[in-house]
PDB file of C-alpha atoms in Angstrom:
ATOM      1  CA  MET A   6      -4.477  22.796 -73.743  1.00 46.00           C
ATOM      2  CA  ALA A   7      -2.266  20.637 -72.024  1.00 49.00           C
ATOM      3  CA  ASP A   8      -4.125  18.663 -69.567  1.00 51.00           C
ATOM      4  CA  THR A   9      -2.267  19.473 -65.878  1.00 52.00           C
ATOM      5  CA  LEU A  10      -1.771  17.023 -63.476  1.00 52.00           C
ATOM      6  CA  THR A  11      -3.191  17.697 -60.238  1.00 54.00           C
ATOM      7  CA  PRO A  12      -0.703  15.534 -57.371  1.00 55.00           C
ATOM      8  CA  THR A  13      -2.578  13.009 -55.100  1.00 55.00           C
ATOM      9  CA  ARG A  14      -2.494  13.821 -51.622  1.00 54.00           C
ATOM     10  CA  PRO A  15      -1.151  11.078 -49.162  1.00 54.00           C
ATOM     11  CA  ALA A  16      -3.409   9.019 -47.545  1.00 52.00           C
ATOM     12  CA  THR A  17      -3.942  10.116 -44.234  1.00 53.00           C
ATOM     13  CA  GLY A  18      -5.393   6.537 -42.266  1.00 54.00           C
ATOM     14  CA  ARG A  19      -2.603   4.445 -40.854  1.00 56.00           C
ATOM     15  CA  ARG A  20      -2.540   0.686 -42.597  1.00 62.00           C
ATOM     16  CA  PRO A  21      -4.402  -2.079 -40.696  1.00 58.00           C
ATOM     17  CA  GLY A  22      -1.589  -3.828 -40.564  1.00 59.00           C
ATOM     18  CA  ASN A  23       0.138  -1.053 -38.162  1.00 71.00           C
ATOM     19  CA  VAL A  24      -2.079  -0.274 -36.263  1.00 65.00           C
ATOM     20  CA  ARG A  25      -2.278  -4.559 -35.317  1.00 70.00           C
ATOM     21  CA  SER A  26       1.342  -4.367 -34.684  1.00 74.00           C
ATOM     22  CA  ARG A  27       1.407  -1.202 -32.443  1.00 76.00           C
ATOM     23  CA  VAL A  28      -1.868  -3.260 -30.116  1.00 75.00           C
ATOM     24  CA  ILE A  29       0.205  -6.652 -30.703  1.00 83.00           C
ATOM     25  CA  THR A  30       3.779  -5.364 -29.863  1.00 82.00           C
ATOM     26  CA  PRO A  31       3.756  -4.347 -26.060  1.00 82.00           C
ATOM     27  CA  TYR A  32       1.457  -7.694 -24.805  1.00 83.00           C
ATOM     28  CA  ALA A  33       4.295  -9.840 -27.502  1.00 85.00           C
ATOM     29  CA  MET A  34       7.143  -8.180 -25.492  1.00 88.00           C
ATOM     30  CA  LEU A  35       5.300  -8.654 -21.789  1.00 87.00           C
ATOM     31  CA  ALA A  36       4.374 -11.858 -22.498  1.00 89.00           C
ATOM     32  CA  PRO A  37       7.747 -13.706 -20.838  1.00 90.00           C
ATOM     33  CA  GLY A  38       7.144 -11.707 -17.674  1.00 90.00           C
ATOM     34  CA  ILE A  39       3.160 -12.657 -17.890  1.00 90.00           C
ATOM     35  CA  VAL A  40       3.877 -16.037 -18.649  1.00 92.00           C
ATOM     36  CA  LEU A  41       7.072 -16.614 -15.712  1.00 92.00           C
ATOM     37  CA  PHE A  42       4.536 -14.654 -12.940  1.00 90.00           C
ATOM     38  CA  VAL A  43       1.374 -17.052 -13.992  1.00 92.00           C
ATOM     39  CA  LEU A  44       3.939 -20.059 -13.820  1.00 92.00           C
ATOM     40  CA  PHE A  45       5.984 -18.891 -10.683  1.00 91.00           C
ATOM     41  CA  MET A  46       3.725 -16.670  -8.546  1.00 90.00           C
ATOM     42  CA  ALA A  47       0.010 -16.813  -8.935  1.00 91.00           C
ATOM     43  CA  ALA A  48      -0.557 -20.322  -9.970  1.00 93.00           C
ATOM     44  CA  PRO A  49       1.772 -21.742  -6.538  1.00 92.00           C
ATOM     45  CA  ILE A  50      -0.241 -19.624  -4.767  1.00 92.00           C
ATOM     46  CA  VAL A  51      -3.949 -20.066  -6.343  1.00 94.00           C
ATOM     47  CA  TYR A  52      -2.860 -23.837  -5.721  1.00 94.00           C
ATOM     48  CA  THR A  53      -1.896 -23.627  -1.945  1.00 93.00           C
ATOM     49  CA  VAL A  54      -5.109 -21.861  -1.046  1.00 93.00           C
ATOM     50  CA  PHE A  55      -6.736 -25.376  -2.683  1.00 94.00           C
ATOM     51  CA  LEU A  56      -4.748 -27.499  -0.490  1.00 92.00           C
ATOM     52  CA  SER A  57      -5.315 -25.446   2.286  1.00 92.00           C
ATOM     53  CA  PHE A  58      -9.060 -26.609   2.014  1.00 93.00           C
ATOM     54  CA  GLN A  59      -8.496 -29.882   1.860  1.00 90.00           C
ATOM     55  CA  LYS A  60      -7.013 -32.858   4.676  1.00 86.00           C
ATOM     56  CA  LYS A  61      -6.412 -36.471   4.283  1.00 83.00           C
ATOM     57  CA  GLN A  62      -9.145 -38.664   4.781  1.00 76.00           C
ATOM     58  CA  VAL A  63      -8.548 -42.450   6.050  1.00 71.00           C
ATOM     59  CA  ILE A  64     -10.612 -45.036   4.914  1.00 69.00           C
ATOM     60  CA  GLY A  65     -10.736 -49.062   6.751  1.00 58.00           C
ATOM     61  CA  LEU A  66      -7.551 -49.740   8.113  1.00 56.00           C
ATOM     62  CA  GLY A  67      -5.577 -46.959   6.161  1.00 57.00           C
ATOM     63  CA  LEU A  68      -3.718 -49.762   4.122  1.00 60.00           C
ATOM     64  CA  GLY A  69      -2.586 -50.116   0.530  1.00 58.00           C
ATOM     65  CA  SER A  70      -3.158 -47.708  -2.197  1.00 62.00           C
ATOM     66  CA  GLY A  71      -6.750 -46.851  -1.369  1.00 61.00           C
ATOM     67  CA  GLY A  72      -6.313 -46.294   2.104  1.00 62.00           C
ATOM     68  CA  GLN A  73      -5.892 -42.882   1.751  1.00 72.00           C
ATOM     69  CA  THR A  74      -8.018 -40.047   0.057  1.00 81.00           C
ATOM     70  CA  THR A  75      -8.432 -36.280   0.175  1.00 82.00           C
ATOM     71  CA  ALA A  76     -11.299 -34.444   1.209  1.00 83.00           C
ATOM     72  CA  PHE A  77     -13.279 -31.233   1.833  1.00 87.00           C
ATOM     73  CA  ALA A  78     -12.182 -29.591   5.128  1.00 85.00           C
ATOM     74  CA  GLY A  79     -13.637 -26.693   4.645  1.00 86.00           C
ATOM     75  CA  LEU A  80     -11.897 -23.768   7.514  1.00 91.00           C
ATOM     76  CA  GLU A  81     -10.602 -26.920   9.322  1.00 92.00           C
ATOM     77  CA  ASN A  82      -7.291 -26.284   8.475  1.00 92.00           C
ATOM     78  CA  TYR A  83      -7.662 -22.513   9.457  1.00 94.00           C
ATOM     79  CA  VAL A  84      -9.240 -23.058  12.996  1.00 94.00           C
ATOM     80  CA  GLY A  85      -6.205 -25.912  13.529  1.00 92.00           C
ATOM     81  CA  THR A  86      -3.870 -23.120  12.824  1.00 92.00           C
ATOM     82  CA  LEU A  87      -5.404 -20.260  14.478  1.00 93.00           C
ATOM     83  CA  THR A  88      -6.158 -21.989  17.474  1.00 93.00           C
ATOM     84  CA  ASP A  89      -2.624 -23.893  17.841  1.00 93.00           C
ATOM     85  CA  PRO A  90      -0.468 -22.931  20.730  1.00 94.00           C
ATOM     86  CA  GLU A  91       2.680 -23.368  18.693  1.00 94.00           C
ATOM     87  CA  PHE A  92       1.312 -21.005  16.153  1.00 94.00           C
ATOM     88  CA  GLY A  93       0.654 -18.919  18.557  1.00 93.00           C
ATOM     89  CA  ALA A  94       4.207 -18.876  20.050  1.00 94.00           C
ATOM     90  CA  SER A  95       5.578 -18.779  17.458  1.00 94.00           C
ATOM     91  CA  VAL A  96       4.120 -15.503  16.520  1.00 94.00           C
ATOM     92  CA  GLY A  97       4.725 -13.904  19.623  1.00 94.00           C
ATOM     93  CA  ARG A  98       8.798 -14.719  19.378  1.00 95.00           C
ATOM     94  CA  VAL A  99       9.026 -13.676  16.124  1.00 95.00           C
ATOM     95  CA  LEU A 100       6.644  -9.959  17.274  1.00 94.00           C
ATOM     96  CA  LEU A 101       9.584  -9.776  19.902  1.00 95.00           C
ATOM     97  CA  TYR A 102      11.984 -10.390  17.353  1.00 96.00           C
ATOM     98  CA  GLY A 103      10.817  -8.218  15.302  1.00 94.00           C
ATOM     99  CA  VAL A 104      10.887  -5.290  18.357  1.00 95.00           C
ATOM    100  CA  VAL A 105      14.514  -5.739  18.767  1.00 95.00           C
ATOM    101  CA  LEU A 106      15.774  -6.343  15.129  1.00 95.00           C
ATOM    102  CA  ILE A 107      14.092  -3.578  13.077  1.00 95.00           C
ATOM    103  CA  PRO A 108      14.636  -0.023  15.079  1.00 95.00           C
ATOM    104  CA  CYS A 109      18.291  -1.228  15.804  1.00 95.00           C
ATOM    105  CA  MET A 110      18.286  -2.151  12.194  1.00 95.00           C
ATOM    106  CA  LEU A 111      17.091   1.091  10.764  1.00 95.00           C
ATOM    107  CA  GLY A 112      19.004   3.104  13.223  1.00 94.00           C
ATOM    108  CA  LEU A 113      22.214   2.309  12.303  1.00 95.00           C
ATOM    109  CA  ALA A 114      21.264   2.233   8.921  1.00 95.00           C
ATOM    110  CA  LEU A 115      20.217   5.973   8.803  1.00 94.00           C
ATOM    111  CA  LEU A 116      23.460   6.374  11.276  1.00 94.00           C
ATOM    112  CA  PHE A 117      25.582   5.036   8.569  1.00 94.00           C
ATOM    113  CA  ALA A 118      24.135   6.872   5.959  1.00 93.00           C
ATOM    114  CA  LEU A 119      24.266  10.240   7.314  1.00 91.00           C
ATOM    115  CA  LEU A 120      27.735   9.847   8.297  1.00 91.00           C
ATOM    116  CA  LEU A 121      28.682   8.660   4.916  1.00 90.00           C
ATOM    117  CA  ASP A 122      26.746  11.793   3.842  1.00 87.00           C
ATOM    118  CA  SER A 123      28.865  14.006   5.513  1.00 83.00           C
ATOM    119  CA  ARG A 124      31.248  16.286   3.737  1.00 78.00           C
ATOM    120  CA  ARG A 125      34.407  15.235   6.816  1.00 79.00           C
ATOM    121  CA  THR A 126      33.725  11.747   6.126  1.00 78.00           C
ATOM    122  CA  ARG A 127      36.908  10.391   4.562  1.00 80.00           C
ATOM    123  CA  ALA A 128      37.512   6.898   2.395  1.00 82.00           C
ATOM    124  CA  VAL A 129      33.581   7.212   1.510  1.00 83.00           C
ATOM    125  CA  THR A 130      33.760   4.391  -1.058  1.00 86.00           C
ATOM    126  CA  PHE A 131      35.754   2.229   0.908  1.00 89.00           C
ATOM    127  CA  SER A 132      33.117   2.221   4.006  1.00 88.00           C
ATOM    128  CA  ARG A 133      30.226   2.145   1.866  1.00 88.00           C
ATOM    129  CA  VAL A 134      31.778  -1.433  -0.078  1.00 89.00           C
ATOM    130  CA  SER A 135      32.372  -2.302   4.013  1.00 90.00           C
ATOM    131  CA  ILE A 136      28.949  -1.671   5.444  1.00 91.00           C
ATOM    132  CA  PHE A 137      27.005  -3.095   2.739  1.00 91.00           C
ATOM    133  CA  LEU A 138      28.957  -5.916   1.917  1.00 92.00           C
ATOM    134  CA  PRO A 139      27.479  -8.558   4.578  1.00 92.00           C
ATOM    135  CA  TYR A 140      24.243  -7.813   2.848  1.00 93.00           C
ATOM    136  CA  ALA A 141      25.503  -9.746   0.070  1.00 91.00           C
ATOM    137  CA  VAL A 142      26.871 -13.011   1.956  1.00 92.00           C
ATOM    138  CA  PRO A 143      23.677 -15.607   2.050  1.00 92.00           C
ATOM    139  CA  ALA A 144      21.348 -16.052   5.288  1.00 92.00           C
ATOM    140  CA  VAL A 145      22.720 -19.421   5.542  1.00 93.00           C
ATOM    141  CA  ILE A 146      26.373 -18.849   5.595  1.00 94.00           C
ATOM    142  CA  SER A 147      26.322 -16.141   7.766  1.00 94.00           C
ATOM    143  CA  SER A 148      24.415 -17.669  10.287  1.00 94.00           C
ATOM    144  CA  LEU A 149      26.746 -20.754   9.940  1.00 93.00           C
ATOM    145  CA  LEU A 150      29.480 -17.905  10.690  1.00 93.00           C
ATOM    146  CA  TRP A 151      28.147 -16.641  13.526  1.00 94.00           C
ATOM    147  CA  GLY A 152      26.876 -19.937  14.779  1.00 92.00           C
ATOM    148  CA  PHE A 153      30.380 -20.935  15.030  1.00 91.00           C
ATOM    149  CA  LEU A 154      31.209 -18.154  17.046  1.00 92.00           C
ATOM    150  CA  TYR A 155      28.170 -18.323  19.734  1.00 92.00           C
ATOM    151  CA  LEU A 156      29.843 -21.974  20.307  1.00 90.00           C
ATOM    152  CA  PRO A 157      31.659 -21.290  23.430  1.00 88.00           C
ATOM    153  CA  ALA A 158      34.214 -24.872  21.954  1.00 86.00           C
ATOM    154  CA  VAL A 159      35.176 -23.141  19.015  1.00 88.00           C
ATOM    155  CA  SER A 160      34.581 -19.127  19.634  1.00 89.00           C
ATOM    156  CA  PRO A 161      37.884 -16.934  19.844  1.00 90.00           C
ATOM    157  CA  PHE A 162      35.381 -15.033  22.067  1.00 89.00           C
ATOM    158  CA  TYR A 163      34.729 -17.416  24.913  1.00 89.00           C
ATOM    159  CA  TRP A 164      38.458 -18.609  24.569  1.00 90.00           C
ATOM    160  CA  VAL A 165      39.596 -15.381  25.633  1.00 91.00           C
ATOM    161  CA  PHE A 166      36.792 -14.556  28.090  1.00 89.00           C
ATOM    162  CA  ASP A 167      37.926 -17.741  29.733  1.00 88.00           C
ATOM    163  CA  ARG A 168      41.988 -16.039  29.455  1.00 89.00           C
ATOM    164  CA  LEU A 169      40.366 -13.558  31.445  1.00 89.00           C
ATOM    165  CA  GLY A 170      38.748 -15.583  34.186  1.00 86.00           C
ATOM    166  CA  TRP A 171      35.061 -14.091  33.021  1.00 87.00           C
ATOM    167  CA  ASP A 172      32.556 -16.750  33.503  1.00 85.00           C
ATOM    168  CA  VAL A 173      30.354 -15.648  30.125  1.00 85.00           C
ATOM    169  CA  ASP A 174      26.972 -18.075  29.405  1.00 86.00           C
ATOM    170  CA  SER A 175      26.293 -18.985  25.874  1.00 86.00           C
ATOM    171  CA  VAL A 176      24.603 -16.661  23.833  1.00 90.00           C
ATOM    172  CA  LEU A 177      22.683 -19.647  22.647  1.00 90.00           C
ATOM    173  CA  GLY A 178      20.725 -20.307  25.847  1.00 88.00           C
ATOM    174  CA  SER A 179      17.381 -20.337  25.456  1.00 86.00           C
ATOM    175  CA  GLY A 180      17.066 -16.701  27.185  1.00 87.00           C
ATOM    176  CA  THR A 181      19.348 -14.798  24.639  1.00 91.00           C
ATOM    177  CA  VAL A 182      19.123 -16.615  21.852  1.00 93.00           C
ATOM    178  CA  LEU A 183      16.807 -14.643  19.886  1.00 94.00           C
ATOM    179  CA  PHE A 184      19.272 -11.767  20.418  1.00 95.00           C
ATOM    180  CA  ALA A 185      21.785 -14.397  18.812  1.00 94.00           C
ATOM    181  CA  ILE A 186      19.299 -14.071  15.602  1.00 95.00           C
ATOM    182  CA  ALA A 187      18.879 -10.451  15.571  1.00 95.00           C
ATOM    183  CA  ASN A 188      22.246 -10.065  15.314  1.00 95.00           C
ATOM    184  CA  ILE A 189      22.499 -11.645  12.102  1.00 95.00           C
ATOM    185  CA  ALA A 190      20.145 -10.655  10.753  1.00 95.00           C
ATOM    186  CA  LEU A 191      21.006  -7.307  11.895  1.00 95.00           C
ATOM    187  CA  TRP A 192      24.389  -7.558  10.489  1.00 94.00           C
ATOM    188  CA  GLY A 193      23.220  -9.034   7.381  1.00 92.00           C
ATOM    189  CA  GLY A 194      20.608  -5.951   7.000  1.00 93.00           C
ATOM    190  CA  VAL A 195      22.286  -2.740   8.000  1.00 95.00           C
ATOM    191  CA  GLY A 196      24.401  -2.487   4.784  1.00 93.00           C
ATOM    192  CA  PHE A 197      21.105  -2.819   1.835  1.00 93.00           C
ATOM    193  CA  ASN A 198      18.876  -0.236   4.159  1.00 95.00           C
ATOM    194  CA  MET A 199      21.687   2.410   4.187  1.00 94.00           C
ATOM    195  CA  ILE A 200      22.237   2.093   0.294  1.00 93.00           C
ATOM    196  CA  VAL A 201      18.670   3.276   0.288  1.00 93.00           C
ATOM    197  CA  ILE A 202      18.907   5.850   2.827  1.00 93.00           C
ATOM    198  CA  TYR A 203      22.264   7.107   1.583  1.00 92.00           C
ATOM    199  CA  THR A 204      21.372   7.427  -2.369  1.00 91.00           C
ATOM    200  CA  SER A 205      18.059   9.173  -0.645  1.00 90.00           C
ATOM    201  CA  LEU A 206      19.838  12.000   0.933  1.00 90.00           C
ATOM    202  CA  ARG A 207      22.381  12.507  -2.654  1.00 88.00           C
ATOM    203  CA  ALA A 208      19.125  13.033  -4.610  1.00 86.00           C
ATOM    204  CA  VAL A 209      19.242  15.971  -1.915  1.00 84.00           C
ATOM    205  CA  PRO A 210      20.008  18.970  -3.758  1.00 84.00           C
ATOM    206  CA  SER A 211      22.952  20.661  -2.224  1.00 81.00           C
ATOM    207  CA  ASP A 212      21.982  24.043  -2.026  1.00 84.00           C
ATOM    208  CA  VAL A 213      19.325  23.226   0.602  1.00 84.00           C
ATOM    209  CA  TYR A 214      22.044  22.275   3.082  1.00 82.00           C
ATOM    210  CA  GLU A 215      24.615  25.440   1.868  1.00 84.00           C
ATOM    211  CA  ALA A 216      21.083  27.461   2.870  1.00 87.00           C
ATOM    212  CA  ALA A 217      21.215  25.967   6.138  1.00 85.00           C
ATOM    213  CA  ARG A 218      24.481  26.539   7.109  1.00 84.00           C
ATOM    214  CA  LEU A 219      25.062  30.103   5.769  1.00 85.00           C
ATOM    215  CA  ASP A 220      22.137  30.739   7.848  1.00 83.00           C
ATOM    216  CA  GLY A 221      23.981  29.058  10.463  1.00 83.00           C
ATOM    217  CA  ALA A 222      23.121  25.270  11.219  1.00 82.00           C
ATOM    218  CA  SER A 223      25.566  23.277  12.977  1.00 84.00           C
ATOM    219  CA  GLU A 224      25.959  19.586  10.905  1.00 82.00           C
ATOM    220  CA  VAL A 225      23.851  17.807  13.621  1.00 85.00           C
ATOM    221  CA  GLN A 226      21.151  20.607  13.144  1.00 86.00           C
ATOM    222  CA  ILE A 227      20.912  20.172   9.251  1.00 86.00           C
ATOM    223  CA  ALA A 228      20.855  16.046   9.934  1.00 86.00           C
ATOM    224  CA  LEU A 229      18.163  16.323  12.031  1.00 86.00           C
ATOM    225  CA  ARG A 230      16.245  18.930  10.929  1.00 87.00           C
ATOM    226  CA  ILE A 231      16.897  18.480   6.983  1.00 87.00           C
ATOM    227  CA  LYS A 232      18.065  14.904   6.018  1.00 89.00           C
ATOM    228  CA  ILE A 233      15.991  13.081   8.045  1.00 89.00           C
ATOM    229  CA  PRO A 234      12.763  14.576   6.932  1.00 88.00           C
ATOM    230  CA  MET A 235      13.612  14.965   3.627  1.00 88.00           C
ATOM    231  CA  VAL A 236      14.337  11.272   3.521  1.00 89.00           C
ATOM    232  CA  ALA A 237      11.666   9.604   5.068  1.00 88.00           C
ATOM    233  CA  PRO A 238       9.773   8.242   2.513  1.00 87.00           C
ATOM    234  CA  ALA A 239      12.704   5.285   2.234  1.00 89.00           C
ATOM    235  CA  LEU A 240      12.566   5.406   6.068  1.00 91.00           C
ATOM    236  CA  VAL A 241       8.508   4.297   5.104  1.00 89.00           C
ATOM    237  CA  MET A 242      10.545   1.738   2.426  1.00 88.00           C
ATOM    238  CA  THR A 243      13.074   0.121   4.266  1.00 92.00           C
ATOM    239  CA  GLY A 244      10.900  -0.423   7.391  1.00 91.00           C
ATOM    240  CA  LEU A 245       8.258  -2.040   5.318  1.00 89.00           C
ATOM    241  CA  PHE A 246      11.008  -4.616   4.020  1.00 89.00           C
ATOM    242  CA  SER A 247      12.007  -4.597   7.035  1.00 92.00           C
ATOM    243  CA  MET A 248       8.976  -5.979   8.403  1.00 91.00           C
ATOM    244  CA  VAL A 249       7.809  -8.226   5.753  1.00 90.00           C
ATOM    245  CA  ALA A 250      11.971  -9.649   5.958  1.00 90.00           C
ATOM    246  CA  THR A 251      10.805 -10.235   9.969  1.00 91.00           C
ATOM    247  CA  LEU A 252       7.472 -12.079   9.909  1.00 89.00           C
ATOM    248  CA  GLN A 253       9.328 -14.637   7.307  1.00 90.00           C
ATOM    249  CA  VAL A 254      12.295 -15.669   9.236  1.00 93.00           C
ATOM    250  CA  PHE A 255      13.462 -18.721   8.466  1.00 94.00           C
ATOM    251  CA  ALA A 256      17.158 -19.485   7.345  1.00 93.00           C
ATOM    252  CA  GLU A 257      18.627 -18.006  10.605  1.00 94.00           C
ATOM    253  CA  PRO A 258      16.907 -20.062  13.312  1.00 95.00           C
ATOM    254  CA  THR A 259      16.905 -23.155  11.179  1.00 94.00           C
ATOM    255  CA  THR A 260      21.035 -23.034  10.537  1.00 94.00           C
ATOM    256  CA  LEU A 261      21.561 -22.937  14.273  1.00 94.00           C
ATOM    257  CA  ARG A 262      19.245 -25.168  15.195  1.00 93.00           C
ATOM    258  CA  PRO A 263      21.711 -27.920  15.138  1.00 92.00           C
ATOM    259  CA  LEU A 264      23.736 -26.061  17.205  1.00 90.00           C
ATOM    260  CA  THR A 265      21.509 -25.315  20.419  1.00 90.00           C
ATOM    261  CA  ASN A 266      18.805 -26.802  21.725  1.00 90.00           C
ATOM    262  CA  SER A 267      17.356 -23.982  22.542  1.00 90.00           C
ATOM    263  CA  LEU A 268      15.724 -23.633  19.106  1.00 92.00           C
ATOM    264  CA  SER A 269      12.469 -25.965  18.528  1.00 91.00           C
ATOM    265  CA  THR A 270      10.945 -27.108  15.147  1.00 91.00           C
ATOM    266  CA  SER A 271       8.273 -24.055  15.140  1.00 92.00           C
ATOM    267  CA  TRP A 272      10.646 -21.167  16.460  1.00 94.00           C
ATOM    268  CA  SER A 273       8.982 -18.888  13.963  1.00 94.00           C
ATOM    269  CA  PRO A 274       5.852 -19.749  11.735  1.00 94.00           C
ATOM    270  CA  LEU A 275       7.514 -20.716   8.890  1.00 94.00           C
ATOM    271  CA  MET A 276       9.450 -23.208  10.494  1.00 95.00           C
ATOM    272  CA  LEU A 277       6.703 -24.683  11.346  1.00 94.00           C
ATOM    273  CA  VAL A 278       5.285 -24.599   8.023  1.00 95.00           C
ATOM    274  CA  TYR A 279       8.366 -26.541   7.157  1.00 94.00           C
ATOM    275  CA  ARG A 280       7.393 -29.081  10.069  1.00 94.00           C
ATOM    276  CA  ASP A 281       4.399 -29.999   8.782  1.00 92.00           C
ATOM    277  CA  ALA A 282       5.245 -29.680   5.084  1.00 92.00           C
ATOM    278  CA  PHE A 283       7.952 -32.239   5.266  1.00 91.00           C
ATOM    279  CA  THR A 284       8.477 -33.749   8.883  1.00 91.00           C
ATOM    280  CA  ARG A 285       5.173 -34.742   9.425  1.00 88.00           C
ATOM    281  CA  ASP A 286       3.893 -34.776   6.041  1.00 87.00           C
ATOM    282  CA  ASP A 287       0.341 -32.875   6.223  1.00 89.00           C
ATOM    283  CA  ILE A 288       0.627 -30.363   3.134  1.00 92.00           C
ATOM    284  CA  TYR A 289      -2.784 -29.292   4.074  1.00 93.00           C
ATOM    285  CA  SER A 290      -2.134 -27.875   6.988  1.00 93.00           C
ATOM    286  CA  ALA A 291       1.172 -26.302   6.040  1.00 93.00           C
ATOM    287  CA  ALA A 292      -0.584 -24.800   3.066  1.00 94.00           C
ATOM    288  CA  ALA A 293      -3.221 -23.155   5.666  1.00 94.00           C
ATOM    289  CA  THR A 294      -0.900 -21.529   7.715  1.00 94.00           C
ATOM    290  CA  SER A 295       1.232 -20.609   4.742  1.00 94.00           C
ATOM    291  CA  VAL A 296      -2.166 -18.385   3.729  1.00 95.00           C
ATOM    292  CA  VAL A 297      -2.598 -17.295   7.761  1.00 95.00           C
ATOM    293  CA  ILE A 298       0.979 -15.906   7.070  1.00 94.00           C
ATOM    294  CA  ALA A 299       0.654 -13.904   3.637  1.00 93.00           C
ATOM    295  CA  LEU A 300      -2.316 -12.584   4.529  1.00 93.00           C
ATOM    296  CA  ALA A 301      -1.212 -11.283   7.873  1.00 91.00           C
ATOM    297  CA  THR A 302       2.006  -9.952   6.093  1.00 91.00           C
ATOM    298  CA  PHE A 303      -0.363  -7.888   3.632  1.00 91.00           C
ATOM    299  CA  ILE A 304      -2.647  -6.610   6.177  1.00 91.00           C
ATOM    300  CA  VAL A 305       0.371  -5.352   8.501  1.00 88.00           C
ATOM    301  CA  SER A 306       2.051  -3.555   5.374  1.00 87.00           C
ATOM    302  CA  PHE A 307      -0.890  -2.231   4.197  1.00 87.00           C
ATOM    303  CA  PHE A 308      -2.000  -0.544   7.517  1.00 86.00           C
ATOM    304  CA  PHE A 309       1.908   0.237   8.016  1.00 84.00           C
ATOM    305  CA  LEU A 310       1.523   2.429   4.806  1.00 81.00           C
ATOM    306  CA  ARG A 311      -1.695   3.999   5.585  1.00 81.00           C
ATOM    307  CA  VAL A 312      -0.246   4.896   8.890  1.00 77.00           C
ATOM    308  CA  VAL A 313       2.944   6.866   7.364  1.00 74.00           C
ATOM    309  CA  GLN A 314       1.840   7.629   3.924  1.00 68.00           C
ATOM    310  CA  LYS A 315       0.509  11.371   4.836  1.00 64.00           C
ATOM    311  CA  ARG A 316       3.853  12.092   6.722  1.00 60.00           C
ATOM    312  CA  ALA A 317       6.333  10.318   4.486  1.00 59.00           C
ATOM    313  CA  PHE A 318       4.948  11.249   0.704  1.00 59.00           C
ATOM    314  CA  GLY A 319       2.344  14.312   2.292  1.00 58.00           C
ATOM    315  CA  GLN A 320      -0.708  12.405   0.971  1.00 47.00           C
ATOM    316  CA  GLU A 321      -3.915  13.115   2.089  1.00 45.00           C
ATOM    317  CA  ASP A 322      -6.832  10.393   2.277  1.00 45.00           C
TER     318      ASP A 322
END
């Protein structure tokens, strides 16, 4: 009787090489991003914190290569920053700047998004691009453009005012320069926020609007009672971005400063950091101020999200 060949059952175990490749491959793909993050984000942050605890120490007359050295300063730089009147004044100006800018920017962005989402709106693509286009202009360029429009000697607006016999003060004066800076940020920031809110509106099913219209709701009622509550998460996100950008305002006042005497080198906290680091050559104090600004930004963002998360995202504590 011929021997019957018993079929061999294939091995179910995975090869060690395949298991190893499945473990290593994700980390290999993440490696470039991790390396870039460590080099350009984590390392500068750690180095800045390290510098904030250092200070210059003069030896003797401070002359020669060994006349100055670095020493551990403890919290001295942080105490100096928090007790600096210029830093407190710059924080106050930025807070007032945010109170003026953020509501106007989010309000206009929401209004434009609602208008673009309306069924009666025509030329939606052209309007959307036109509103978004100023965001593509760098802050320095937009500040230069508006700066020349603000100067009475070259501004076409002041030429018209002069022909009409109107005596209009320069908008770059000490009392109105904050609003001039806010206008530049408003012109450049509305488009980005509008796109975020408009994209959120387009994600809402049209059946919701049709049901509201069948119930007799007008377009204004639909906007107030349906559209705005449904885009609350987008409003929270744009509000958070606007707050962070406000606390870090730098390009606009720095670009306008040569055009007016109303802007000091410490008008905003970041301008104060730039002055200490590159004009006064005090990188240790500048590092401490940078850390304080970063911590303040994190704290403000954290508490802002804690306050609005339940209402906007439906999350419970």
